Tab-separated table of C-alpha atoms and ligand atoms in Angstrom:
chain	number	residue	atom	x	y	z
A	1	UNK	CA	-27.515	23.466	5.172
A	2	UNK	CA	-26.889	25.949	7.918
A	3	UNK	CA	-23.858	27.210	9.810
A	4	UNK	CA	-25.317	25.761	13.011
A	5	UNK	CA	-25.528	22.250	11.553
A	6	UNK	CA	-23.211	19.721	13.154
A	7	UNK	CA	-21.765	16.814	11.198
A	8	UNK	CA	-20.274	14.207	13.486
A	9	UNK	CA	-18.270	11.380	11.971
A	10	UNK	CA	-17.313	8.308	14.003
A	11	UNK	CA	-14.267	6.415	12.794
A	12	UNK	CA	-11.215	8.177	11.408
A	13	UNK	CA	-10.229	5.668	8.729
A	14	UNK	CA	-10.436	5.840	4.939
A	15	UNK	CA	-14.192	6.393	4.908
A	16	UNK	CA	-14.387	8.868	7.788
A	17	UNK	CA	-11.542	11.060	6.554
A	18	UNK	CA	-12.881	11.121	2.997
A	19	UNK	CA	-16.390	11.941	4.145
A	20	UNK	CA	-15.172	14.830	6.312
A	21	UNK	CA	-13.097	16.521	3.639
A	22	UNK	CA	-15.546	15.856	0.791
A	23	UNK	CA	-18.472	17.242	2.785
A	24	UNK	CA	-16.590	20.481	3.259
A	25	UNK	CA	-15.648	20.586	-0.437
A	26	UNK	CA	-19.293	20.051	-1.396
A	27	UNK	CA	-20.416	22.947	0.761
A	28	UNK	CA	-21.255	21.663	4.252
A	29	UNK	CA	-21.512	24.980	6.127
A	30	UNK	CA	-21.567	23.866	9.759
A	31	UNK	CA	-19.052	22.164	12.005
A	32	UNK	CA	-17.417	18.825	11.123
A	33	UNK	CA	-16.038	16.630	13.899
A	34	UNK	CA	-14.091	13.467	13.089
A	35	UNK	CA	-13.793	11.114	16.058
A	36	UNK	CA	-11.281	8.278	15.966
A	37	UNK	CA	-10.041	5.994	18.699
A	38	UNK	CA	-6.591	5.206	17.297
A	39	UNK	CA	-4.773	8.305	18.548
A	40	UNK	CA	-3.198	9.161	15.184
A	41	UNK	CA	-4.322	11.013	12.086
A	42	UNK	CA	-6.185	8.852	9.529
A	43	UNK	CA	-3.722	6.618	7.688
A	44	UNK	CA	-3.662	4.091	4.858
A	45	UNK	CA	-4.259	0.552	6.017
A	46	UNK	CA	-3.161	-1.435	2.908
A	47	UNK	CA	0.604	-0.826	3.382
A	48	UNK	CA	0.412	-2.378	6.862
A	49	UNK	CA	0.782	-5.841	5.342
A	50	UNK	CA	3.007	-4.669	2.480
A	51	UNK	CA	5.496	-1.791	2.198
A	52	UNK	CA	5.159	-0.577	5.790
A	53	UNK	CA	5.537	-4.061	7.246
A	54	UNK	CA	8.754	-4.838	5.409
A	55	UNK	CA	10.177	-1.368	5.905
A	56	UNK	CA	9.837	0.143	2.424
A	57	UNK	CA	7.355	2.799	3.601
A	58	UNK	CA	7.638	5.097	6.597
A	59	UNK	CA	4.925	6.238	8.964
A	60	UNK	CA	4.802	9.699	7.345
A	61	UNK	CA	4.035	8.103	3.995
A	62	UNK	CA	0.995	6.356	5.464
A	63	UNK	CA	-0.912	9.472	6.480
A	64	UNK	CA	-3.933	10.012	4.251
A	65	UNK	CA	-3.599	13.793	4.581
A	66	UNK	CA	-1.363	16.104	6.576
A	67	UNK	CA	-2.816	17.815	9.667
A	68	UNK	CA	-2.943	21.078	7.690
A	69	UNK	CA	-5.491	19.583	5.255
A	70	UNK	CA	-7.989	19.011	8.094
A	71	UNK	CA	-7.333	22.489	9.432
A	72	UNK	CA	-7.924	24.009	5.991
A	73	UNK	CA	-11.160	22.038	5.624
A	74	UNK	CA	-12.145	23.077	9.165
A	75	UNK	CA	-12.443	19.460	10.224
A	76	UNK	CA	-11.886	19.005	13.948
A	77	UNK	CA	-10.083	15.682	14.402
A	78	UNK	CA	-10.498	14.096	17.842
A	79	UNK	CA	-7.720	11.485	17.853
A	80	UNK	CA	-7.708	8.862	20.589
A	81	UNK	CA	-11.358	9.352	21.522
A	82	UNK	CA	-13.896	6.542	21.450
A	83	UNK	CA	-17.595	6.916	20.913
A	84	UNK	CA	-19.530	4.816	23.419
A	85	UNK	CA	-23.158	5.365	22.533
A	86	UNK	CA	-25.695	7.141	20.378
A	87	UNK	CA	-28.915	8.740	21.602
A	88	UNK	CA	-30.962	9.071	18.428
A	89	UNK	CA	-33.859	10.858	20.104
A	90	UNK	CA	-31.654	13.523	21.646
A	91	UNK	CA	-29.310	13.603	18.617
A	92	UNK	CA	-26.278	13.235	20.863
A	93	UNK	CA	-23.348	10.857	21.259
A	94	UNK	CA	-21.352	9.925	24.345
A	95	UNK	CA	-17.584	9.788	24.282
A	96	UNK	CA	-15.141	7.902	26.507
A	97	UNK	CA	-13.626	11.187	27.698
A	98	UNK	CA	-16.934	11.993	29.368
A	99	UNK	CA	-18.224	14.483	26.815
A	100	UNK	CA	-21.626	14.452	25.154
A	101	UNK	CA	-21.708	15.968	21.672
A	102	UNK	CA	-24.765	16.995	19.698
A	103	UNK	CA	-25.199	16.225	16.002
A	104	UNK	CA	-27.486	17.277	13.196
A	105	UNK	CA	-26.178	14.447	11.011
A	106	UNK	CA	-24.159	11.473	12.156
A	107	UNK	CA	-21.871	9.296	10.020
A	108	UNK	CA	-20.817	5.821	11.126
A	109	UNK	CA	-17.478	4.828	9.583
A	110	UNK	CA	-16.385	2.385	12.236
A	111	UNK	CA	-14.694	-0.186	9.991
A	112	UNK	CA	-13.976	-3.582	11.461
A	113	UNK	CA	-11.716	-5.587	13.711
A	114	UNK	CA	-9.895	-8.886	13.173
A	115	UNK	CA	-11.843	-12.073	13.740
A	116	UNK	CA	-10.269	-13.588	16.860
A	117	UNK	CA	-8.530	-16.948	16.714
A	118	UNK	CA	-10.350	-19.308	18.996
A	119	UNK	CA	-8.546	-22.558	19.712
A	120	UNK	CA	-8.377	-25.125	22.473
A	121	UNK	CA	-5.211	-24.422	24.416
A	122	UNK	CA	-5.397	-20.644	24.127
A	123	UNK	CA	-6.010	-18.827	27.391
A	124	UNK	CA	-9.460	-17.260	27.746
A	125	UNK	CA	-9.446	-13.479	27.994
A	126	UNK	CA	-5.698	-13.087	27.523
A	127	UNK	CA	-3.684	-13.076	24.337
A	128	UNK	CA	-0.309	-14.855	24.262
A	129	UNK	CA	2.400	-12.256	23.606
A	130	UNK	CA	3.400	-13.875	20.304
A	131	UNK	CA	-0.136	-14.075	18.878
A	132	UNK	CA	-0.842	-11.159	16.556
A	133	UNK	CA	-3.568	-9.767	14.346
A	134	UNK	CA	-3.098	-7.186	11.614
A	135	UNK	CA	-5.538	-4.322	11.380
A	136	UNK	CA	-3.904	-1.263	12.893
A	137	UNK	CA	-0.613	0.546	12.790
A	138	UNK	CA	0.040	-0.671	16.331
A	139	UNK	CA	-0.530	-4.269	15.139
A	140	UNK	CA	1.928	-3.803	12.253
A	141	UNK	CA	4.556	-2.300	14.565
A	142	UNK	CA	4.214	-5.222	16.977
A	143	UNK	CA	4.612	-7.780	14.184
A	144	UNK	CA	7.501	-5.915	12.611
A	145	UNK	CA	9.329	-5.776	15.935
A	146	UNK	CA	9.491	-9.566	16.005
A	147	UNK	CA	10.620	-10.082	12.414
A	148	UNK	CA	14.174	-11.245	11.772
A	149	UNK	CA	16.062	-13.757	9.699
A	150	UNK	CA	15.291	-17.301	10.765
A	151	UNK	CA	12.349	-16.378	13.007
A	152	UNK	CA	9.571	-18.943	12.617
A	153	UNK	CA	6.365	-17.191	11.593
A	154	UNK	CA	3.105	-19.114	11.285
A	155	UNK	CA	0.313	-17.328	9.465
A	156	UNK	CA	-3.154	-18.758	10.061
A	157	UNK	CA	-5.305	-17.992	7.034
A	158	UNK	CA	-4.470	-17.863	3.341
A	159	UNK	CA	-6.467	-14.772	2.367
A	160	UNK	CA	-4.977	-11.571	1.005
A	161	UNK	CA	-3.818	-10.215	4.336
A	162	UNK	CA	-2.220	-13.542	5.286
A	163	UNK	CA	-0.444	-13.963	1.961
A	164	UNK	CA	0.784	-10.364	1.858
A	165	UNK	CA	2.084	-10.795	5.364
A	166	UNK	CA	3.838	-14.024	4.357
A	167	UNK	CA	5.516	-12.244	1.435
A	168	UNK	CA	6.640	-9.381	3.698
A	169	UNK	CA	7.952	-11.801	6.327
A	170	UNK	CA	10.031	-13.583	3.678
A	171	UNK	CA	11.733	-10.246	2.944
A	172	UNK	CA	13.140	-10.414	6.488
A	173	UNK	CA	14.363	-13.955	5.838
A	174	UNK	CA	11.806	-15.360	8.272
A	175	UNK	CA	10.817	-19.030	8.001
A	176	UNK	CA	7.191	-18.685	7.031
A	177	UNK	CA	4.414	-21.264	7.186
A	178	UNK	CA	0.887	-20.458	6.023
A	179	UNK	CA	-1.887	-22.708	7.352
A	180	UNK	CA	-5.100	-22.610	5.357
A	181	UNK	CA	-8.048	-24.784	6.340
A	182	UNK	CA	-9.642	-24.798	2.874
A	183	UNK	CA	-8.234	-26.799	-0.041
A	184	UNK	CA	-6.737	-23.683	-1.618
A	185	UNK	CA	-5.686	-20.156	-0.734
A	186	UNK	CA	-7.856	-17.108	-1.559
A	187	UNK	CA	-10.828	-19.446	-1.729
A	188	UNK	CA	-13.379	-16.820	-0.697
A	189	UNK	CA	-12.229	-14.204	-3.151
A	190	UNK	CA	-10.778	-15.632	-6.327
A	191	UNK	CA	-10.881	-18.550	-8.735
A	192	UNK	CA	-8.879	-21.770	-8.637
A	193	UNK	CA	-6.489	-20.715	-11.438
A	194	UNK	CA	-5.349	-17.538	-9.719
A	195	UNK	CA	-5.152	-19.300	-6.366
A	196	UNK	CA	-2.928	-21.999	-7.905
A	197	UNK	CA	-0.700	-19.308	-9.391
A	198	UNK	CA	-0.231	-17.620	-6.000
A	199	UNK	CA	0.362	-20.910	-4.248
A	200	UNK	CA	3.201	-21.615	-6.700
A	201	UNK	CA	4.631	-18.098	-6.263
A	202	UNK	CA	4.716	-18.441	-2.485
A	203	UNK	CA	6.231	-21.902	-2.545
A	204	UNK	CA	8.908	-20.674	-4.936
A	205	UNK	CA	9.656	-17.863	-2.489
A	206	UNK	CA	10.243	-20.421	0.251
A	207	UNK	CA	6.921	-20.262	2.084
A	208	UNK	CA	5.685	-23.545	3.548
A	209	UNK	CA	2.116	-23.436	2.295
A	210	UNK	CA	-0.229	-25.955	3.874
A	211	UNK	CA	-3.728	-26.023	2.431
A	212	UNK	CA	-6.438	-28.227	3.919
A	213	UNK	CA	-4.672	-27.800	7.251
A	214	UNK	CA	-7.081	-27.586	10.154
A	215	UNK	CA	-5.493	-26.105	13.247
A	216	UNK	CA	-6.895	-28.129	16.135
A	217	UNK	CA	-5.185	-26.568	19.150
A	218	UNK	CA	-2.397	-24.400	20.445
A	219	UNK	CA	0.451	-25.613	22.619
A	220	UNK	CA	1.760	-23.046	25.091
A	221	UNK	CA	5.321	-22.721	26.391
A	222	UNK	CA	6.050	-22.206	30.107
A	223	UNK	CA	6.068	-18.417	29.633
A	224	UNK	CA	2.563	-18.488	28.093
A	225	UNK	CA	3.655	-17.863	24.516
A	226	UNK	CA	2.436	-20.172	21.741
A	227	UNK	CA	5.113	-22.812	21.212
A	228	UNK	CA	3.331	-24.677	18.425
A	229	UNK	CA	0.088	-25.119	16.596
A	230	UNK	CA	-1.185	-28.662	16.372
A	231	UNK	CA	-3.086	-29.860	13.309
A	232	UNK	CA	-6.130	-32.129	13.303
A	233	UNK	CA	-3.826	-34.991	12.235
A	234	UNK	CA	-1.599	-34.357	15.262
A	235	UNK	CA	1.133	-32.663	13.251
A	236	UNK	CA	3.036	-30.109	15.308
A	237	UNK	CA	4.130	-26.808	13.740
A	238	UNK	CA	6.610	-25.095	16.057
A	239	UNK	CA	6.617	-21.315	15.957
A	240	UNK	CA	8.033	-18.088	17.343
A	241	UNK	CA	5.272	-15.792	16.056
A	242	UNK	CA	1.662	-16.540	15.093
A	243	UNK	CA	-0.347	-14.092	13.024
A	244	UNK	CA	-4.024	-14.839	12.545
A	245	UNK	CA	-5.455	-13.489	9.306
A	246	UNK	CA	-8.856	-15.158	9.401
A	247	UNK	CA	-11.090	-12.307	8.360
A	248	UNK	CA	-12.751	-9.281	9.807
A	249	UNK	CA	-15.797	-8.556	11.937
A	250	UNK	CA	-17.613	-5.310	11.105
A	251	UNK	CA	-17.954	-2.854	13.998
A	252	UNK	CA	-21.736	-2.663	14.112
A	253	UNK	CA	-22.417	-2.727	17.849
A	254	UNK	CA	-23.017	1.031	18.160
A	255	UNK	CA	-25.498	0.934	15.295
A	256	UNK	CA	-27.208	-2.145	16.716
A	257	UNK	CA	-27.535	-0.616	20.159
A	258	UNK	CA	-29.021	2.506	18.559
A	259	UNK	CA	-31.635	0.385	16.785
A	260	UNK	CA	-30.425	0.839	13.212
A	261	UNK	CA	-30.975	-1.936	10.682
A	262	UNK	CA	-27.986	-4.275	10.731
A	263	UNK	CA	-27.572	-7.435	8.653
A	264	UNK	CA	-23.953	-8.547	8.875
A	265	UNK	CA	-23.112	-4.841	8.497
A	266	UNK	CA	-24.978	-1.564	8.845
A	267	UNK	CA	-27.533	-1.614	6.043
A	268	UNK	CA	-27.146	1.354	3.674
A	269	UNK	CA	-28.482	2.265	0.254
A	270	UNK	CA	-26.558	3.658	-2.694
A	271	UNK	CA	-26.555	7.094	-1.024
A	272	UNK	CA	-25.072	5.565	2.148
A	273	UNK	CA	-28.332	6.218	4.070
A	274	UNK	CA	-29.022	3.986	7.054
A	275	UNK	CA	-32.512	3.229	8.372
A	276	UNK	CA	-32.345	6.602	10.234
A	277	UNK	CA	-32.572	9.568	7.818
A	278	UNK	CA	-30.134	11.569	9.981
A	279	UNK	CA	-27.475	8.854	10.008
A	280	UNK	CA	-25.269	7.730	7.134
A	281	UNK	CA	-22.651	4.978	7.171
A	282	UNK	CA	-19.731	4.096	4.914
A	283	UNK	CA	-16.914	1.590	4.493
A	284	UNK	CA	-16.175	-1.852	5.910
A	285	UNK	CA	-18.919	-1.593	8.551
A	286	UNK	CA	-21.722	-1.501	5.952
A	287	UNK	CA	-23.684	-3.843	3.701
A	288	UNK	CA	-25.526	-2.653	0.627
A	289	UNK	CA	-27.636	-4.108	-2.117
A	290	UNK	CA	-25.601	-4.598	-5.285
A	291	UNK	CA	-27.714	-4.093	-8.369
A	292	UNK	CA	-24.957	-5.771	-10.372
A	293	UNK	CA	-24.965	-8.977	-8.335
A	294	UNK	CA	-28.581	-8.875	-7.153
A	295	UNK	CA	-27.734	-9.438	-3.505
A	296	UNK	CA	-26.531	-7.693	-0.381
A	297	UNK	CA	-22.779	-7.465	-0.207
A	298	UNK	CA	-20.212	-6.247	2.264
A	299	UNK	CA	-16.967	-5.034	0.773
A	300	UNK	CA	-13.680	-4.671	2.587
A	301	UNK	CA	-11.753	-2.323	0.380
A	302	UNK	CA	-10.431	1.193	0.162
A	303	UNK	CA	-12.219	2.050	-3.098
A	304	UNK	CA	-15.564	1.048	-1.591
A	305	UNK	CA	-14.909	3.082	1.569
A	306	UNK	CA	-14.089	6.123	-0.565
A	307	UNK	CA	-17.068	5.743	-2.913
A	308	UNK	CA	-19.536	5.279	-0.068
A	309	UNK	CA	-18.050	8.226	1.811
A	310	UNK	CA	-18.386	10.440	-1.268
A	311	UNK	CA	-21.993	9.329	-1.773
A	312	UNK	CA	-22.739	10.147	1.868
A	313	UNK	CA	-21.117	13.572	1.578
A	314	UNK	CA	-23.074	14.325	-1.587
A	315	UNK	CA	-26.319	13.411	0.167
A	316	UNK	CA	-25.538	15.483	3.256
A	317	UNK	CA	-24.738	18.492	1.090
A	318	UNK	CA	-27.966	18.250	-0.900
A	319	UNK	CA	-26.252	17.078	-4.094
A	320	UNK	CA	-27.068	13.356	-4.028
A	321	UNK	CA	-24.822	11.230	-6.208
A	322	UNK	CA	-25.497	7.492	-5.813
A	323	UNK	CA	-22.637	5.060	-5.506
A	324	UNK	CA	-22.968	2.494	-8.291
A	325	UNK	CA	-19.339	1.637	-8.671
A	326	UNK	CA	-18.241	-1.868	-9.585
A	327	UNK	CA	-16.234	-3.494	-6.782
A	328	UNK	CA	-12.475	-3.467	-7.254
A	329	UNK	CA	-9.496	-4.287	-5.123
A	330	UNK	CA	-5.760	-4.890	-5.322
A	331	UNK	CA	-3.086	-6.960	-3.620
A	332	UNK	CA	0.710	-6.639	-3.709
A	333	UNK	CA	2.739	-9.766	-3.047
A	334	UNK	CA	6.489	-9.878	-3.775
A	335	UNK	CA	6.935	-7.883	-6.987
A	336	UNK	CA	3.503	-8.837	-8.308
A	337	UNK	CA	0.499	-6.562	-8.516
A	338	UNK	CA	-2.876	-8.257	-8.584
A	339	UNK	CA	-5.911	-6.140	-9.482
A	340	UNK	CA	-9.414	-7.534	-9.168
A	341	UNK	CA	-12.731	-6.242	-10.337
A	342	UNK	CA	-16.131	-7.688	-9.565
A	343	UNK	CA	-17.051	-10.670	-7.421
A	344	UNK	CA	-16.269	-14.051	-8.946
A	345	UNK	CA	-18.495	-16.187	-6.688
A	346	UNK	CA	-20.932	-18.207	-8.767
A	347	UNK	CA	-18.946	-18.121	-12.020
A	348	UNK	CA	-19.403	-21.085	-14.354
A	349	UNK	CA	-16.392	-20.489	-16.592
A	350	UNK	CA	-12.908	-19.038	-16.230
A	351	UNK	CA	-11.117	-17.736	-19.314
A	352	UNK	CA	-7.390	-17.007	-19.131
A	353	UNK	CA	-5.726	-14.420	-21.345
A	354	UNK	CA	-1.956	-14.746	-21.164
A	355	UNK	CA	0.136	-17.462	-19.582
A	356	UNK	CA	0.425	-17.527	-15.776
A	357	UNK	CA	4.004	-18.783	-16.253
A	358	UNK	CA	4.839	-15.362	-17.723
A	359	UNK	CA	3.493	-13.728	-14.540
A	360	UNK	CA	1.398	-11.432	-16.725
A	361	UNK	CA	-2.111	-12.717	-17.268
A	362	UNK	CA	-5.729	-11.977	-16.641
A	363	UNK	CA	-8.447	-14.392	-15.523
A	364	UNK	CA	-11.995	-13.552	-16.560
A	365	UNK	CA	-14.874	-15.099	-14.616
A	366	UNK	CA	-18.007	-15.691	-16.667
A	367	UNK	CA	-21.526	-16.568	-15.712
A	368	UNK	CA	-23.850	-17.527	-18.557
A	369	UNK	CA	-21.346	-15.942	-20.962
A	370	UNK	CA	-21.195	-12.610	-19.117
A	371	UNK	CA	-17.969	-11.386	-17.507
A	372	UNK	CA	-18.819	-10.942	-13.812
A	373	UNK	CA	-15.280	-10.490	-12.491
A	374	UNK	CA	-11.634	-10.447	-13.514
A	375	UNK	CA	-8.266	-10.837	-11.791
A	376	UNK	CA	-5.299	-9.218	-13.547
A	377	UNK	CA	-1.692	-9.990	-12.657
A	378	UNK	CA	0.771	-7.459	-14.070
A	379	UNK	CA	-1.659	-6.186	-16.718
A	380	UNK	CA	-2.857	-2.754	-15.559
A	381	UNK	CA	-4.005	-1.575	-18.998
A	382	UNK	CA	-6.122	-4.691	-19.538
A	383	UNK	CA	-7.484	-4.271	-16.032
A	384	UNK	CA	-8.969	-0.898	-16.939
A	385	UNK	CA	-10.813	-2.518	-19.843
A	386	UNK	CA	-11.849	-5.459	-17.667
A	387	UNK	CA	-13.564	-2.984	-15.349
A	388	UNK	CA	-15.630	-1.755	-18.259
A	389	UNK	CA	-16.468	-5.295	-19.341
A	390	UNK	CA	-17.710	-6.163	-15.869
A	391	UNK	CA	-19.699	-2.940	-15.609
A	392	UNK	CA	-21.289	-3.594	-19.011
A	393	UNK	CA	-22.686	-6.938	-17.835
A	394	UNK	CA	-23.079	-8.158	-21.396
A	395	UNK	CA	-22.231	-11.461	-23.097
A	396	UNK	CA	-18.761	-11.746	-24.649
A	397	UNK	CA	-17.116	-14.157	-27.055
A	398	UNK	CA	-15.006	-16.385	-24.783
A	399	UNK	CA	-12.638	-17.404	-27.603
A	400	UNK	CA	-11.788	-13.769	-28.404
A	401	UNK	CA	-11.493	-13.006	-24.703
A	402	UNK	CA	-8.804	-15.693	-24.435
A	403	UNK	CA	-6.952	-14.629	-27.587
A	404	UNK	CA	-4.125	-12.246	-26.724
A	405	UNK	CA	-3.880	-11.302	-30.392
A	406	UNK	CA	-7.319	-9.661	-30.192
A	407	UNK	CA	-6.990	-6.285	-28.444
A	408	UNK	CA	-9.160	-6.474	-25.355
A	409	UNK	CA	-10.776	-3.137	-26.089
A	410	UNK	CA	-12.182	-4.646	-29.283
A	411	UNK	CA	-14.542	-6.671	-27.111
A	412	UNK	CA	-16.135	-3.547	-25.710
A	413	UNK	CA	-18.004	-2.281	-28.805
A	414	UNK	CA	-19.180	-5.801	-29.517
A	415	UNK	CA	-20.499	-6.022	-25.986
A	416	UNK	CA	-22.192	-2.653	-26.243
A	417	UNK	CA	-23.930	-3.722	-29.458
A	418	UNK	CA	-25.547	-6.703	-27.749
A	419	UNK	CA	-28.734	-6.668	-25.771
A	420	UNK	CA	-28.254	-4.948	-22.416
A	421	UNK	CA	-28.403	-7.275	-19.437
A	422	UNK	CA	-27.226	-5.312	-16.445
A	423	UNK	CA	-26.095	-2.057	-18.009
A	424	UNK	CA	-29.201	-0.020	-17.163
A	425	UNK	CA	-28.520	-0.274	-13.473
A	426	UNK	CA	-24.848	0.577	-13.734
A	427	UNK	CA	-23.030	3.862	-13.777
A	428	UNK	CA	-20.354	4.221	-16.467
A	429	UNK	CA	-16.976	3.233	-15.088
A	430	UNK	CA	-14.460	6.035	-15.475
A	431	UNK	CA	-11.398	5.223	-17.544
A	432	UNK	CA	-9.154	6.315	-14.678
A	433	UNK	CA	-9.673	4.408	-11.478
A	434	UNK	CA	-12.793	4.904	-9.403
A	435	UNK	CA	-15.126	1.924	-9.364
A	436	UNK	CA	-15.132	-0.679	-6.576
A	437	UNK	CA	-13.884	-3.835	-4.985
A	438	UNK	CA	-13.576	-7.185	-3.422
A	439	UNK	CA	-12.823	-8.336	0.034
A	440	UNK	CA	-9.591	-8.835	1.861
A	441	UNK	CA	-9.821	-11.702	4.345
B	501	FAD	C1	-3.479	-5.323	6.501
B	501	FAD	C2	-4.538	-4.834	5.571
B	501	FAD	C3	-4.293	-4.738	4.214
B	501	FAD	C4	-5.270	-4.279	3.342
B	501	FAD	N1	-4.995	-4.166	2.009
B	501	FAD	C5	-5.915	-3.632	1.185
B	501	FAD	C6	-5.607	-3.426	-0.194
B	501	FAD	O1	-4.525	-3.761	-0.679
B	501	FAD	N2	-6.551	-2.834	-0.967
B	501	FAD	C7	-7.769	-2.435	-0.467
B	501	FAD	O2	-8.583	-1.892	-1.207
B	501	FAD	N3	-8.083	-2.657	0.831
B	501	FAD	C8	-7.186	-3.241	1.658
B	501	FAD	N4	-7.493	-3.446	2.966
B	501	FAD	C9	-8.848	-3.113	3.440
B	501	FAD	C10	-8.949	-1.621	3.702
B	501	FAD	O3	-7.878	-1.183	4.496
B	501	FAD	C11	-10.275	-1.330	4.363
B	501	FAD	O4	-11.277	-1.732	3.478
B	501	FAD	C12	-10.423	0.137	4.674
B	501	FAD	O5	-9.455	0.545	5.610
B	501	FAD	C13	-11.823	0.424	5.210
B	501	FAD	O6	-11.904	1.735	5.647
B	501	FAD	P1	-12.964	2.149	6.754
B	501	FAD	O7	-12.798	3.615	6.938
B	501	FAD	O8	-14.271	1.591	6.415
B	501	FAD	O9	-12.518	1.373	8.079
B	501	FAD	P2	-11.206	1.468	8.934
B	501	FAD	O10	-10.034	1.778	8.081
B	501	FAD	O11	-11.162	0.226	9.751
B	501	FAD	O12	-11.458	2.703	9.901
B	501	FAD	C14	-12.400	2.663	10.942
B	501	FAD	C15	-11.863	3.468	12.110
B	501	FAD	O13	-12.897	3.647	13.062
B	501	FAD	C16	-12.371	3.496	14.337
B	501	FAD	N5	-13.480	3.233	15.267
B	501	FAD	C17	-14.259	2.126	15.322
B	501	FAD	N6	-15.174	2.253	16.310
B	501	FAD	C18	-14.983	3.471	16.885
B	501	FAD	C19	-15.588	4.166	17.950
B	501	FAD	N7	-16.616	3.635	18.636
B	501	FAD	N8	-15.125	5.384	18.294
B	501	FAD	C20	-14.086	5.938	17.611
B	501	FAD	N9	-13.461	5.318	16.585
B	501	FAD	C21	-13.899	4.096	16.235
B	501	FAD	C22	-11.401	2.346	14.140
B	501	FAD	O14	-10.479	2.237	15.200
B	501	FAD	C23	-10.745	2.765	12.833
B	501	FAD	O15	-9.693	3.673	13.073
B	501	FAD	C24	-6.530	-3.913	3.851
B	501	FAD	C25	-6.810	-4.040	5.216
B	501	FAD	C26	-5.818	-4.486	6.076
B	501	FAD	C27	-6.108	-4.592	7.552
């Protein structure tokens, strides 16, 4: 590393901000430029559907770091500037303010954008004023401005973002309807038991939850706003506000145009290296091979963005530290905290510890007797142990797993004594937080 080296980071979100500050901490000697198109300092996205949306958190509280922290780390933040193209041969990038900047190393932390709602009846190329998405602070402000008691809010999509938004809207006294095309909510990310629990919680809170509801078209009012969404059966759901929470598209176009390997995300390894040795990438815009699950995965979560950013910084500073964290994620709805570790897709058994009726339980997902994922509601201490169980990748006794009288930590030594299955490829999971995550949607 040399004082003349230039680290250029595109995307001032969780990953970009972490990478910038960590690189300096790890000894990057040259300049660090953080380029973000949102016009504000990097902020936390998760509260946008939770505390910030319903007014319990202010804008100041969202900032990841104060401006002084970037100044101290000698990170030059370019807020409100968009990167338009990368010239890998020349090692330069082009910005929308007309500048061309040179880099020694480039980091792509471009995140993602909401998947657009495409429906017959919606105008092409223009968005009705009452159709919203939720990704940015500006999105959250626009939604919040329309919230009031009695306002009819229709949320399309029963994933985490949609359900959190529904819970926040209920705090305003809005009349909330959630339309989910699949037979249950959270279908992509959790098991049937936990989905059923959250469906009951939302219905109890007064949300009209419609699963298996295919939205067939939109009906516009004279002023161009959406007046109603019409189901495949012809049912008409009148509305004042529509929020589409139907997933995210990774921002990979810059990487694609530059000829980097992209496969539903910018392909990186456990050191966040792309197919160009001078370019790293981190966060929602990436895919990586998971040794734990034996396949490429794309994670949409803060812990993953942070871990990948730290791995990238360690590589850039000549102190490579691979990211082998186990995915983890959280969701806040009403007064409930859900914490998830691992990816439950492909499980063949679900073991419950605790009674969902008590609103404190944990669901373990097993495949061939091995815990591959867990969802904990109101059980933070058990969640920490669940992380270790998932990381261990070893068979467990399902009956003891279900028995609340058996301390969960007692299953760990037993697991460790058994033949290792996946442990050799896994880093130890710290007892604090750290590891990884699942996807929002
Ligand atoms: C409403 C909501 C709730 C969520 N809740 C949770 C939660 O509870 N827990 C959790 O773990 N995760 C949650 N997530 C997901 C989490 O916020 C993301 O995983 C995380 O923000 C990813 O960070 P990132 O840095 O990869 O991307 P982002 O945060 O998306 O940051 C990327 C930045 O790059 C900018 N950018 C893109 N292209 C360019 C360009 N060409 N030039 C300049 N800038 C560019 C973007 O505008 C953006 O500011 C939530 C997400 C949303 C939207």
